[in-house]
Coordinates of C-alpha atoms and ligand atoms in Angstrom, one line a residue:
M268 CA 165.2 6.2 161.1
E269 CA 166.3 3.2 163.1
E270 CA 169.7 3.3 164.6
D271 CA 172.0 0.4 163.2
K272 CA 172.5 -2.2 165.8
S273 CA 175.8 -3.6 164.1
L274 CA 178.1 -2.8 161.4
N275 CA 177.9 -4.4 158.1
F276 CA 180.6 -6.3 156.6
I277 CA 181.9 -3.5 154.6
E278 CA 181.6 -0.9 157.7
Q279 CA 183.8 -3.2 159.5
I280 CA 186.5 -3.5 156.7
V281 CA 186.3 0.5 156.5
E282 CA 186.7 0.8 160.5
Q283 CA 189.7 -1.7 160.3
D284 CA 191.4 0.6 157.5
L285 CA 190.8 3.5 159.3
Q286 CA 192.5 1.9 162.7
E287 CA 195.3 0.8 160.4
G288 CA 195.8 4.3 158.7
K289 CA 195.4 3.0 155.2
N290 CA 195.1 5.6 152.5
D291 CA 196.4 8.1 154.9
K292 CA 192.7 7.5 156.7
R293 CA 190.9 8.9 153.3
I294 CA 187.5 7.4 152.5
Q295 CA 186.5 7.8 149.1
T296 CA 183.7 5.9 147.2
R297 CA 182.0 6.3 144.3
F298 CA 178.8 5.2 142.7
P299 CA 179.4 4.5 138.9
P300 CA 176.0 4.0 136.9
E301 CA 176.0 3.5 133.2
P302 CA 173.7 6.1 131.8
N303 CA 171.7 3.4 129.8
G304 CA 168.5 3.4 131.8
Y305 CA 166.9 5.0 134.8
L306 CA 168.0 3.9 138.1
H307 CA 166.2 1.1 139.8
I308 CA 165.7 0.0 143.6
G309 CA 168.6 -2.2 143.0
H310 CA 170.7 0.7 142.2
V311 CA 169.4 2.6 145.7
K312 CA 171.1 -0.4 147.5
A313 CA 174.2 0.3 145.8
I314 CA 173.7 4.1 146.4
C315 CA 172.8 3.6 150.1
M316 CA 176.1 1.8 150.7
D317 CA 178.6 3.8 148.6
F318 CA 177.0 7.1 149.9
G319 CA 176.3 6.0 153.4
I320 CA 180.1 4.7 153.9
A321 CA 181.3 8.2 152.8
E322 CA 179.0 10.2 155.1
K323 CA 179.2 7.6 157.8
Y324 CA 183.3 8.1 157.9
N325 CA 183.5 11.5 156.7
G326 CA 184.6 10.6 153.3
V327 CA 183.4 11.7 150.1
C328 CA 181.3 9.6 147.4
N329 CA 181.6 11.1 143.9
L330 CA 179.1 10.3 141.0
R331 CA 180.9 8.8 138.1
F332 CA 179.1 7.9 134.8
D333 CA 180.5 4.7 133.5
D334 CA 179.9 6.1 130.0
T335 CA 181.7 3.8 127.6
N336 CA 179.4 2.4 125.3
P337 CA 177.7 5.2 123.3
V338 CA 175.3 2.9 121.6
K339 CA 173.2 2.6 124.6
E340 CA 174.0 5.9 126.5
D341 CA 172.0 9.1 126.6
T342 CA 172.1 12.5 128.4
E343 CA 168.3 11.7 129.5
Y344 CA 169.9 9.1 131.6
V345 CA 172.5 11.4 133.2
D346 CA 170.0 13.9 133.9
S347 CA 167.3 11.4 135.7
I348 CA 169.9 9.6 137.4
Q349 CA 171.3 12.7 139.1
H350 CA 167.8 14.0 139.9
D351 CA 166.9 10.5 141.6
I352 CA 170.0 10.4 143.8
H353 CA 169.4 13.9 144.8
W354 CA 165.9 13.0 145.6
L355 CA 167.0 10.1 147.6
G356 CA 168.9 12.8 149.9
F357 CA 172.1 11.8 148.9
R358 CA 174.9 14.5 147.9
W359 CA 177.9 13.7 145.9
G360 CA 181.1 15.5 146.2
N361 CA 182.3 15.6 142.2
I362 CA 180.6 14.2 139.0
Y363 CA 183.1 12.4 136.8
Y364 CA 182.5 10.6 133.5
A365 CA 184.6 7.7 132.5
S366 CA 184.8 9.5 129.1
D367 CA 187.1 12.0 130.9
Y368 CA 189.7 9.1 131.0
F369 CA 189.4 8.2 127.2
Q370 CA 192.8 9.7 126.6
Q371 CA 194.6 8.3 129.4
L372 CA 193.0 4.8 129.1
Y373 CA 194.0 5.1 125.2
D374 CA 197.6 6.0 126.3
L375 CA 197.8 3.1 128.7
A376 CA 196.5 0.6 126.1
I377 CA 199.4 2.0 123.8
R378 CA 201.8 1.3 126.5
F379 CA 200.4 -2.1 127.0
I380 CA 200.8 -2.7 123.4
K381 CA 204.5 -1.6 123.3
E382 CA 205.2 -3.3 126.5
G383 CA 203.9 -6.7 124.5
K384 CA 201.0 -7.0 126.7
A385 CA 198.3 -6.5 124.3
Y386 CA 197.4 -7.5 120.5
V387 CA 194.8 -6.9 117.9
D388 CA 192.6 -9.6 117.3
E389 CA 190.8 -10.0 114.1
Q390 CA 188.5 -13.1 114.9
T391 CA 185.0 -12.4 115.6
A392 CA 183.2 -12.2 119.0
E393 CA 181.9 -15.8 118.5
Q394 CA 185.3 -17.2 117.6
I395 CA 186.8 -15.6 120.5
A396 CA 184.2 -16.8 122.8
E397 CA 184.7 -20.5 121.5
Q398 CA 188.4 -20.3 122.3
K399 CA 187.9 -19.3 125.9
G400 CA 187.6 -22.7 127.0
T401 CA 186.0 -23.8 130.3
P402 CA 187.0 -23.2 133.8
T403 CA 188.5 -26.9 133.8
E404 CA 189.9 -27.0 130.2
P405 CA 192.5 -24.0 128.7
G406 CA 191.3 -21.9 125.9
V407 CA 193.1 -21.9 122.6
A408 CA 195.3 -19.2 121.6
S409 CA 194.2 -16.5 118.9
P410 CA 196.2 -16.9 115.5
Y411 CA 197.0 -13.2 116.2
R412 CA 198.2 -13.4 119.5
D413 CA 202.0 -13.3 118.5
R414 CA 201.5 -10.2 116.0
P415 CA 204.8 -8.1 116.2
I416 CA 204.2 -5.0 118.4
E417 CA 204.9 -2.6 115.6
E418 CA 201.8 -4.4 113.8
N419 CA 199.6 -4.2 116.8
L420 CA 200.5 -0.5 117.2
Q421 CA 199.7 0.4 113.6
L422 CA 196.3 -1.5 113.8
F423 CA 195.1 -0.1 117.0
E424 CA 195.8 3.3 115.5
A425 CA 193.9 2.5 112.6
M426 CA 191.2 1.4 114.6
Q427 CA 190.9 4.6 116.5
R428 CA 191.2 6.5 113.0
G429 CA 187.9 4.8 112.0
E430 CA 189.6 3.0 109.3
I431 CA 188.4 -0.4 110.5
E432 CA 184.6 -1.6 110.6
D433 CA 182.8 -2.2 113.9
G434 CA 183.3 -5.7 115.0
K435 CA 186.2 -6.4 112.9
M436 CA 189.0 -6.2 115.2
V437 CA 189.2 -5.9 119.2
L438 CA 192.6 -4.9 121.3
R439 CA 193.0 -8.0 123.6
A440 CA 195.2 -8.2 126.8
K441 CA 197.8 -10.7 126.3
I442 CA 197.4 -12.5 129.7
D443 CA 196.8 -16.6 130.1
M444 CA 195.0 -18.6 127.9
A445 CA 195.3 -21.6 130.6
N446 CA 194.3 -19.2 133.8
P447 CA 191.6 -20.9 135.7
N448 CA 190.0 -17.5 136.1
M449 CA 188.4 -17.3 132.8
H450 CA 188.7 -13.5 133.0
F451 CA 192.2 -13.7 132.4
R452 CA 192.1 -15.6 129.2
D453 CA 193.2 -12.6 127.2
P454 CA 190.2 -10.3 127.9
I455 CA 189.1 -7.8 125.6
M456 CA 190.4 -4.2 126.3
Y457 CA 189.1 -2.3 123.4
R458 CA 186.2 -2.4 120.7
I459 CA 185.3 -0.5 117.6
I460 CA 182.2 1.5 117.9
T461 CA 181.9 4.2 115.1
T462 CA 178.1 3.8 114.4
H463 CA 176.9 6.1 117.3
P464 CA 178.5 9.6 118.6
H465 CA 179.2 9.5 122.3
H466 CA 177.0 11.9 124.2
R467 CA 179.9 13.8 125.6
T468 CA 182.7 13.0 123.2
G469 CA 180.8 13.2 120.1
R470 CA 183.0 11.3 117.1
Q471 CA 186.2 11.8 118.9
W472 CA 186.8 8.3 119.5
N473 CA 186.0 5.0 117.3
V474 CA 187.6 3.0 120.2
Y475 CA 185.8 2.2 123.2
P476 CA 187.3 0.7 126.6
M477 CA 185.7 -2.3 128.0
Y478 CA 184.4 -2.2 131.7
D479 CA 187.3 -4.4 133.0
F480 CA 189.8 -1.9 131.4
A481 CA 188.2 1.2 132.4
H482 CA 186.7 0.8 135.9
G483 CA 189.9 0.0 137.9
Q484 CA 191.7 2.8 136.2
S485 CA 188.8 5.1 136.9
D486 CA 188.8 4.5 140.3
Y487 CA 192.7 4.7 140.3
F488 CA 192.7 8.1 138.6
E489 CA 190.2 9.6 141.2
G490 CA 191.7 8.3 144.1
V491 CA 188.8 5.8 145.3
T492 CA 189.7 3.9 148.3
H493 CA 186.9 1.6 148.7
S494 CA 185.4 0.3 145.4
I495 CA 182.1 -1.1 146.1
C496 CA 180.1 -3.5 143.9
T497 CA 177.8 -6.4 143.4
L498 CA 178.8 -10.1 143.8
E499 CA 179.1 -10.6 140.2
F500 CA 182.1 -8.9 140.2
V501 CA 184.2 -11.1 142.5
V502 CA 185.4 -13.1 139.4
H503 CA 186.8 -9.7 137.9
R504 CA 188.3 -8.5 140.9
P505 CA 192.0 -10.3 140.0
L506 CA 191.7 -8.5 136.8
Y507 CA 190.9 -5.2 138.3
D508 CA 193.7 -5.5 140.3
Y509 CA 195.9 -6.6 137.6
F510 CA 195.4 -4.0 135.3
I511 CA 196.0 -1.2 137.9
D512 CA 199.4 -3.3 138.9
Q513 CA 200.4 -2.8 135.4
F514 CA 200.7 1.0 135.5
A515 CA 200.6 1.9 139.1
G516 CA 203.3 1.4 141.8
D517 CA 206.8 3.0 141.4
N518 CA 206.2 4.3 137.9
F519 CA 202.3 5.1 138.4
C520 CA 203.4 8.0 136.1
G521 CA 201.5 10.8 137.8
L522 CA 198.0 9.3 137.2
S523 CA 196.9 9.3 141.0
P524 CA 195.4 12.7 141.6
Y525 CA 197.1 12.6 145.3
G526 CA 200.7 12.1 143.6
K527 CA 200.6 9.0 145.7
D528 CA 200.1 5.7 144.7
Y529 CA 197.0 4.8 146.7
R530 CA 195.1 1.7 145.8
P531 CA 191.6 1.0 145.2
H532 CA 190.1 -1.9 146.8
Q533 CA 186.9 -3.9 145.2
Y534 CA 184.7 -5.1 147.7
E535 CA 181.5 -7.0 146.9
F536 CA 177.9 -7.3 148.4
N537 CA 174.8 -9.4 147.2
R538 CA 172.6 -7.6 144.6
L539 CA 169.0 -6.8 145.4
N540 CA 166.5 -9.0 143.8
I541 CA 162.8 -8.5 144.6
T542 CA 159.9 -10.9 143.8
Y543 CA 157.4 -10.5 141.0
T544 CA 159.5 -7.8 139.1
V545 CA 162.8 -7.7 137.0
M546 CA 165.5 -5.3 137.8
S547 CA 167.6 -5.5 134.5
K548 CA 167.8 -1.9 132.7
R549 CA 168.0 -4.0 129.4
K550 CA 164.8 -5.7 130.2
M551 CA 162.9 -2.6 131.6
L552 CA 164.1 -0.6 128.5
Q553 CA 162.0 -3.4 126.5
L554 CA 159.0 -2.9 128.5
V555 CA 159.2 0.8 127.8
K556 CA 160.0 0.8 124.3
E557 CA 157.1 -1.5 123.3
G558 CA 154.8 0.1 125.3
L559 CA 154.2 -2.6 127.6
V560 CA 154.3 -0.1 130.7
A561 CA 153.5 3.7 130.5
G562 CA 157.3 4.7 130.8
W563 CA 160.3 4.5 133.0
D564 CA 158.2 6.1 135.7
D565 CA 155.4 3.6 135.2
P566 CA 154.1 3.3 139.0
R567 CA 154.4 -0.4 138.5
M568 CA 158.1 -0.2 137.5
P569 CA 161.0 -0.8 140.0
T570 CA 162.8 2.5 138.9
V571 CA 163.1 5.2 141.6
C572 CA 160.9 7.3 139.3
G573 CA 158.4 4.8 139.1
L574 CA 158.6 4.1 142.9
R575 CA 158.4 8.0 143.4
R576 CA 155.3 8.3 141.0
R577 CA 153.5 5.6 142.7
G578 CA 154.0 7.4 146.0
Y579 CA 156.8 5.8 147.7
T580 CA 158.9 8.2 149.6
A581 CA 162.7 8.5 149.7
Q582 CA 162.7 7.5 153.3
A583 CA 160.7 4.6 153.2
I584 CA 163.0 3.1 150.2
R585 CA 166.0 3.8 152.2
E586 CA 164.4 2.3 155.4
F587 CA 163.8 -0.8 153.1
I588 CA 167.3 -0.9 152.0
N589 CA 168.4 -0.5 155.5
K590 CA 166.1 -3.5 156.7
I591 CA 167.2 -6.0 154.3
G592 CA 171.1 -5.0 154.9
Y593 CA 174.3 -6.5 153.0
T594 CA 175.4 -10.0 152.7
K595 CA 177.8 -12.1 150.6
V596 CA 174.8 -14.4 149.6
E597 CA 172.5 -13.8 146.7
G598 CA 168.9 -14.0 147.7
M599 CA 165.2 -12.9 146.6
I600 CA 163.4 -10.0 149.0
D601 CA 159.8 -10.4 149.1
L602 CA 158.0 -7.7 147.4
G603 CA 155.8 -7.6 150.7
L604 CA 158.3 -6.2 152.7
L605 CA 158.8 -3.1 150.5
E606 CA 155.1 -2.6 150.7
H607 CA 154.8 -3.2 154.5
T608 CA 157.8 -0.3 154.6
I609 CA 155.6 2.3 153.0
R610 CA 152.5 1.4 154.7
E611 CA 154.1 1.7 158.1
S612 CA 155.6 5.1 156.9
L613 CA 152.0 6.3 156.0
K614 CA 149.8 4.6 158.7
N615 CA 150.3 7.3 161.0
T616 CA 150.8 10.4 159.2
A617 CA 148.7 10.0 156.0
P618 CA 145.4 11.9 156.3
R619 CA 142.5 10.0 155.9
L620 CA 139.2 10.7 153.6
C621 CA 136.8 9.1 151.7
A622 CA 136.3 8.2 148.2
I623 CA 133.5 5.6 147.2
F624 CA 134.7 3.2 144.6
D625 CA 131.7 1.6 143.6
P626 CA 128.9 4.2 144.3
V627 CA 125.2 3.9 144.5
R628 CA 122.8 6.8 145.5
L629 CA 121.6 7.2 148.9
I630 CA 118.8 9.2 149.9
I631 CA 117.7 10.3 153.2
T632 CA 114.0 10.7 152.9
N633 CA 113.6 12.7 156.2
Y634 CA 116.5 14.8 155.9
E635 CA 115.4 18.5 155.8
G636 CA 118.8 20.4 156.3
N637 CA 120.6 22.6 154.1
G638 CA 124.5 23.4 154.0
E639 CA 125.3 21.2 156.9
T640 CA 128.8 20.3 157.2
I641 CA 130.1 17.4 159.3
S642 CA 133.4 17.8 161.1
A643 CA 135.8 14.9 160.7
E644 CA 139.1 14.1 162.1
N645 CA 141.8 13.5 159.6
I646 CA 142.7 10.4 161.6
D647 CA 140.5 9.1 163.9
G648 CA 141.9 9.6 167.5
V649 CA 144.8 11.7 166.5
P650 CA 143.5 15.3 166.8
E651 CA 146.7 16.7 166.2
L652 CA 146.5 15.8 162.4
G653 CA 143.5 18.2 162.5
T654 CA 140.1 17.8 161.0
R655 CA 138.2 18.4 157.7
Q656 CA 134.9 19.8 156.9
M657 CA 132.6 17.2 154.8
P658 CA 129.4 18.6 153.2
F659 CA 126.4 16.5 154.3
G660 CA 123.0 16.5 152.5
K661 CA 120.1 14.7 151.6
E662 CA 121.7 12.7 148.7
L663 CA 124.6 10.7 149.3
Y664 CA 126.8 8.1 147.6
I665 CA 127.5 5.0 149.4
E666 CA 129.5 1.7 148.4
R667 CA 127.2 -0.6 146.3
G668 CA 128.4 -3.5 148.8
D669 CA 127.2 -1.8 151.8
F670 CA 123.6 -2.4 150.9
L671 CA 121.7 -5.8 150.5
E672 CA 118.2 -5.9 149.6
E673 CA 117.8 -9.0 151.6
A674 CA 120.4 -9.8 154.1
D675 CA 121.3 -12.8 156.8
K676 CA 121.8 -11.9 160.2
N677 CA 125.5 -11.9 159.7
F678 CA 125.2 -8.8 157.4
Y679 CA 125.6 -5.7 159.6
R680 CA 125.5 -3.1 157.0
L681 CA 122.7 -1.5 155.5
S682 CA 119.3 -3.6 154.7
P683 CA 116.0 -2.9 155.1
N684 CA 115.8 -4.8 158.3
G685 CA 115.5 -2.2 160.7
R686 CA 119.1 -2.4 161.6
E687 CA 121.0 0.9 162.7
V688 CA 124.1 1.8 161.0
R689 CA 126.2 4.9 161.3
L690 CA 127.6 7.2 158.4
K691 CA 131.4 7.6 159.4
S692 CA 131.7 10.7 161.4
A693 CA 127.9 11.7 160.8
Y694 CA 124.5 10.2 161.7
I695 CA 123.1 6.9 162.5
I696 CA 120.6 5.9 159.5
Q697 CA 118.3 2.6 158.9
A698 CA 117.6 1.7 155.2
T699 CA 113.9 1.8 154.2
G700 CA 114.0 0.2 150.6
C701 CA 115.4 0.6 147.3
D702 CA 114.7 1.4 143.3
K703 CA 116.1 -1.0 140.7
D704 CA 116.6 -0.7 136.8
E705 CA 115.1 -3.2 134.5
N706 CA 118.0 -5.4 135.0
G707 CA 117.5 -5.6 138.7
N708 CA 120.3 -3.4 139.5
I709 CA 119.9 -1.2 142.4
T710 CA 119.9 2.6 141.6
T711 CA 118.9 4.4 144.7
V712 CA 118.9 3.2 148.3
Y713 CA 116.2 5.0 150.6
A714 CA 117.2 5.3 154.6
T715 CA 115.9 7.7 157.2
Y716 CA 118.1 9.2 159.9
D717 CA 118.2 10.1 163.4
P718 CA 118.7 13.6 163.8
T719 CA 120.2 13.3 167.5
S720 CA 122.7 10.8 166.6
K721 CA 125.3 12.8 165.1
S722 CA 128.9 12.0 166.1
G723 CA 130.8 14.2 168.4
T724 CA 127.2 15.1 170.3
E725 CA 125.8 13.4 173.2
G726 CA 123.6 11.4 170.8
G727 CA 126.4 10.6 169.0
N728 CA 127.8 7.7 171.4
R729 CA 125.2 5.2 170.4
K730 CA 126.8 2.1 169.1
T731 CA 126.1 0.3 166.0
K732 CA 127.7 -2.9 164.8
A733 CA 128.5 -1.1 161.3
T734 CA 130.0 2.1 160.2
I735 CA 129.9 2.9 156.4
N736 CA 131.6 5.6 154.3
W737 CA 129.8 8.1 152.2
V738 CA 130.2 11.3 150.1
E739 CA 127.7 13.9 149.7
K740 CA 126.1 13.9 146.1
N741 CA 126.7 17.6 144.8
S742 CA 130.0 18.3 146.3
C743 CA 131.8 15.1 145.5
I744 CA 134.4 14.9 142.9
D745 CA 134.9 12.5 140.0
V746 CA 138.2 10.7 140.3
E747 CA 139.8 8.3 138.4
A748 CA 141.9 5.8 140.5
R749 CA 144.6 3.8 139.5
L750 CA 145.1 0.5 141.4
Y751 CA 148.4 -1.3 140.8
D752 CA 149.3 -4.9 141.2
R753 CA 152.6 -6.8 141.0
L754 CA 153.8 -6.3 137.3
F755 CA 154.5 -10.0 136.7
K756 CA 152.6 -13.1 137.4
V757 CA 155.6 -15.3 138.7
E758 CA 158.0 -14.9 141.6
N759 CA 160.9 -14.7 139.7
P760 CA 160.3 -13.8 136.0
S761 CA 164.1 -13.9 135.3
A762 CA 164.6 -17.3 136.4
E763 CA 161.9 -18.7 133.7
E764 CA 162.8 -19.9 130.5
G765 CA 161.1 -18.3 127.4
D766 CA 160.0 -14.8 126.9
F767 CA 159.7 -12.8 130.0
R768 CA 157.0 -10.4 128.6
E769 CA 154.7 -13.3 128.4
L770 CA 154.9 -13.3 132.4
L771 CA 153.5 -10.0 132.7
N772 CA 150.7 -9.5 135.1
P773 CA 147.8 -9.0 132.8
D774 CA 146.0 -7.4 135.8
S775 CA 148.8 -5.1 137.0
L776 CA 146.9 -2.1 136.6
K777 CA 143.1 -1.5 137.5
V778 CA 141.3 1.8 136.7
V779 CA 138.5 2.7 139.0
N780 CA 136.2 5.6 138.5
C781 CA 135.3 6.7 142.0
K782 CA 133.3 9.9 144.0
A783 CA 135.7 11.4 146.3
E784 CA 135.0 13.8 149.3
Q785 CA 135.5 17.7 148.2
S786 CA 138.4 17.9 150.6
L787 CA 140.7 16.1 148.2
N788 CA 140.8 19.2 146.2
E789 CA 143.3 20.4 149.1
Y790 CA 145.6 17.8 147.6
M791 CA 145.6 19.4 144.1
H792 CA 147.1 22.6 144.9
P793 CA 150.5 23.1 143.1
V794 CA 153.0 21.0 144.2
Q795 CA 155.6 22.8 146.9
M796 CA 159.3 22.6 145.5
I797 CA 162.0 22.4 148.2
D798 CA 165.4 22.1 146.8
G799 CA 164.1 20.9 143.3
I800 CA 162.1 18.2 145.0
A801 CA 158.4 18.0 144.7
Q802 CA 156.9 17.8 148.2
V803 CA 154.0 15.0 147.5
K804 CA 151.0 14.9 149.7
H805 CA 150.0 11.4 150.9
F806 CA 146.5 10.6 152.0
Q807 CA 144.6 7.5 152.9
L808 CA 141.4 6.7 151.2
L809 CA 139.4 5.0 153.7
K810 CA 139.4 1.1 153.2
Q811 CA 141.0 1.4 149.8
G812 CA 144.6 2.4 150.7
Y813 CA 147.4 5.0 150.5
F814 CA 147.3 7.3 147.4
V815 CA 148.8 10.4 145.6
I816 CA 148.1 12.7 142.8
D817 CA 149.3 11.5 139.4
P818 CA 150.8 14.0 137.2
D819 CA 148.3 12.9 134.4
T820 CA 145.8 15.0 136.5
D821 CA 144.6 18.5 134.9
D822 CA 142.0 20.9 135.6
R823 CA 139.2 18.5 134.6
H824 CA 140.5 15.1 135.6
L825 CA 142.0 14.2 138.5
V826 CA 143.8 11.0 138.6
L827 CA 145.4 9.2 141.9
N828 CA 147.7 6.3 142.1
R829 CA 147.4 3.7 144.8
T830 CA 150.7 3.5 146.6
A831 CA 149.7 0.7 148.7
S832 CA 146.5 -1.2 149.5
L833 CA 145.8 -1.2 153.4
K834 CA 146.0 -5.0 153.7
D835 CA 149.4 -6.2 155.0
N836 CA 150.2 -9.7 154.4
W837 CA 154.0 -9.4 155.0
Q838 CA 155.0 -12.1 157.6
K839 CA 158.5 -11.5 159.2
Ligands
LIG43 P1 171.6 -3.4 134.7 O1 172.1 -5.0 134.8 O2 170.3 -3.4 135.4 O3 171.9 -2.9 133.8 P2 174.0 -2.5 135.8 O4 174.7 -3.4 136.9 O5 174.7 -2.7 134.8 O6 172.6 -2.9 136.0 P3 175.0 -0.1 136.5 O7 174.6 1.2 135.9 O8 176.4 -0.5 136.1 O9 174.0 -1.2 136.2 O10 175.2 -0.2 138.2 C1 175.7 1.0 138.8 C2 176.0 0.1 140.1 O11 174.8 -0.3 140.7 C3 177.0 -0.7 140.1 O12 177.9 -0.9 141.1 C4 176.1 -2.0 140.3 O13 176.7 -3.1 140.8 C5 175.0 -1.5 141.4 N1 173.7 -2.3 141.1 C6 173.1 -2.6 139.9 N2 172.1 -3.2 140.0 C7 172.1 -3.7 141.3 C8 171.1 -4.4 142.4 N3 170.1 -5.0 141.9 N4 171.5 -4.4 143.6 C9 172.6 -3.7 144.1 N5 173.3 -3.0 143.4 C10 173.2 -3.1 142.2
LIG44 MG1 176.7 -2.3 134.2

């Protein structure tokens, strides 16, 4: 990976903090996913930052599941998130769960109520939203805002005992309904959820803390120093500090793990948005649930598991994140850059072999050999990458498009016009004619070969204007190649009005049945596992792109995913 030329703005802050001796020179970050979906490449940007800072500055990055909403969360997601981070090559210090702090957070909420800083509101979510005001007009106070402390306590405890129906009451912080920062206008601290058990605490809790009342506290309880997130949280930062200020400091009551009042600070960078896709777990879940994609790991999805199945490597994904960098302005990244990155990384490493996508039979009429094999370099001109043996014979398959019965002078491939064409790594042939079916479709092409023209022999140096791909008919294997295109038709589906599902690209998956050379079998061997990570073999199919074997493959049916085509239209 390329060495960083300069520090990103968060690294600069960290270095400054270290110089000033802040937090006793301790660096602690966290990656805080909500286990309500699979990780996507946007998360990877956050992961590279959170884990990257800890690695670079000898700190620790913990994984914290932000599991405060049992309605959407599941252990399936907890497991997949751990696997994906591990696959990306990062190692966490500890695993924490926001739900580990439910008791402390509840106790803090009680303390807030007792100090007159929180009240139970019985209005609906809509009413509360209506009263919020606008950035220039103050909000309207809830009629429940001045409820006596004792009543608030009793009601909140009743909420927790499960005596109040979901949605009927919330606990709100009593801050300032006129604050220019809308997040200070009596934000909701707790809501009731009785309908779903929590994946870890089961039925123990009937009230659950909101993000703003859980995140900063969790950071504090763990001793996080740099709490890094995305720009939409800039406006939450004062509230993040406010809630911590209410309990930390002189009377931090032993909630800090170091017995010391280390204050976490929140820093924000720009989210990753990529063209022609969506990066919202809610929308991705909808695509999965409605069967509009084959699952979270559909190779068209921007999820880590989707990209992995597609054939993206952890290294290429991290290189991409490194290239785009971190700023404080939102923007959109061209999907072409991601594709460019994987192409670059596979270009000189993925062995090449041949598959014919639209096969037509070729008979070499004067060929009398038997059991001949052709030795072909895995990558032309790179002997270090080895060679493979290609069976050769009288009957081959070639691409239908490589033959024209009547060709003009600009067509250099096969045509019965006396022109010589080389079969890649093998002999020079000349077409002599063809057979057609009743519809005029060509069924067989006939040719003669020059036995002295074999590549790698003395006669093999003769130049032809064209070289074509081929596979030997009896030894080749039938494979299903899945070719992917962008998932959405429009550049920014999230910015469009209406139903995002109608913007799906109907041609995002094309299935082609093709004939591949025998050596593809070598890629089928059971995948080697190292440290729980499958070691995927990448290969190039000549003229078609980079591919991997798909897990849908079984003994009788070989399925390939195209990771990327060969054509790179990425312009710097
Ligand atoms: P979504 O909106 O898809 O549900 P989220 O932000 O709610 O995403 P979390 O699980 O809460 O998902 O995210 C965990 C971390 O990943 C957060 O710190 C968040 O800021 C970061 N993150 C999420 N999406 C992106 C993105 N597109 N680019 C960079 N960081 C992201
Ligand atoms: Mg979130």
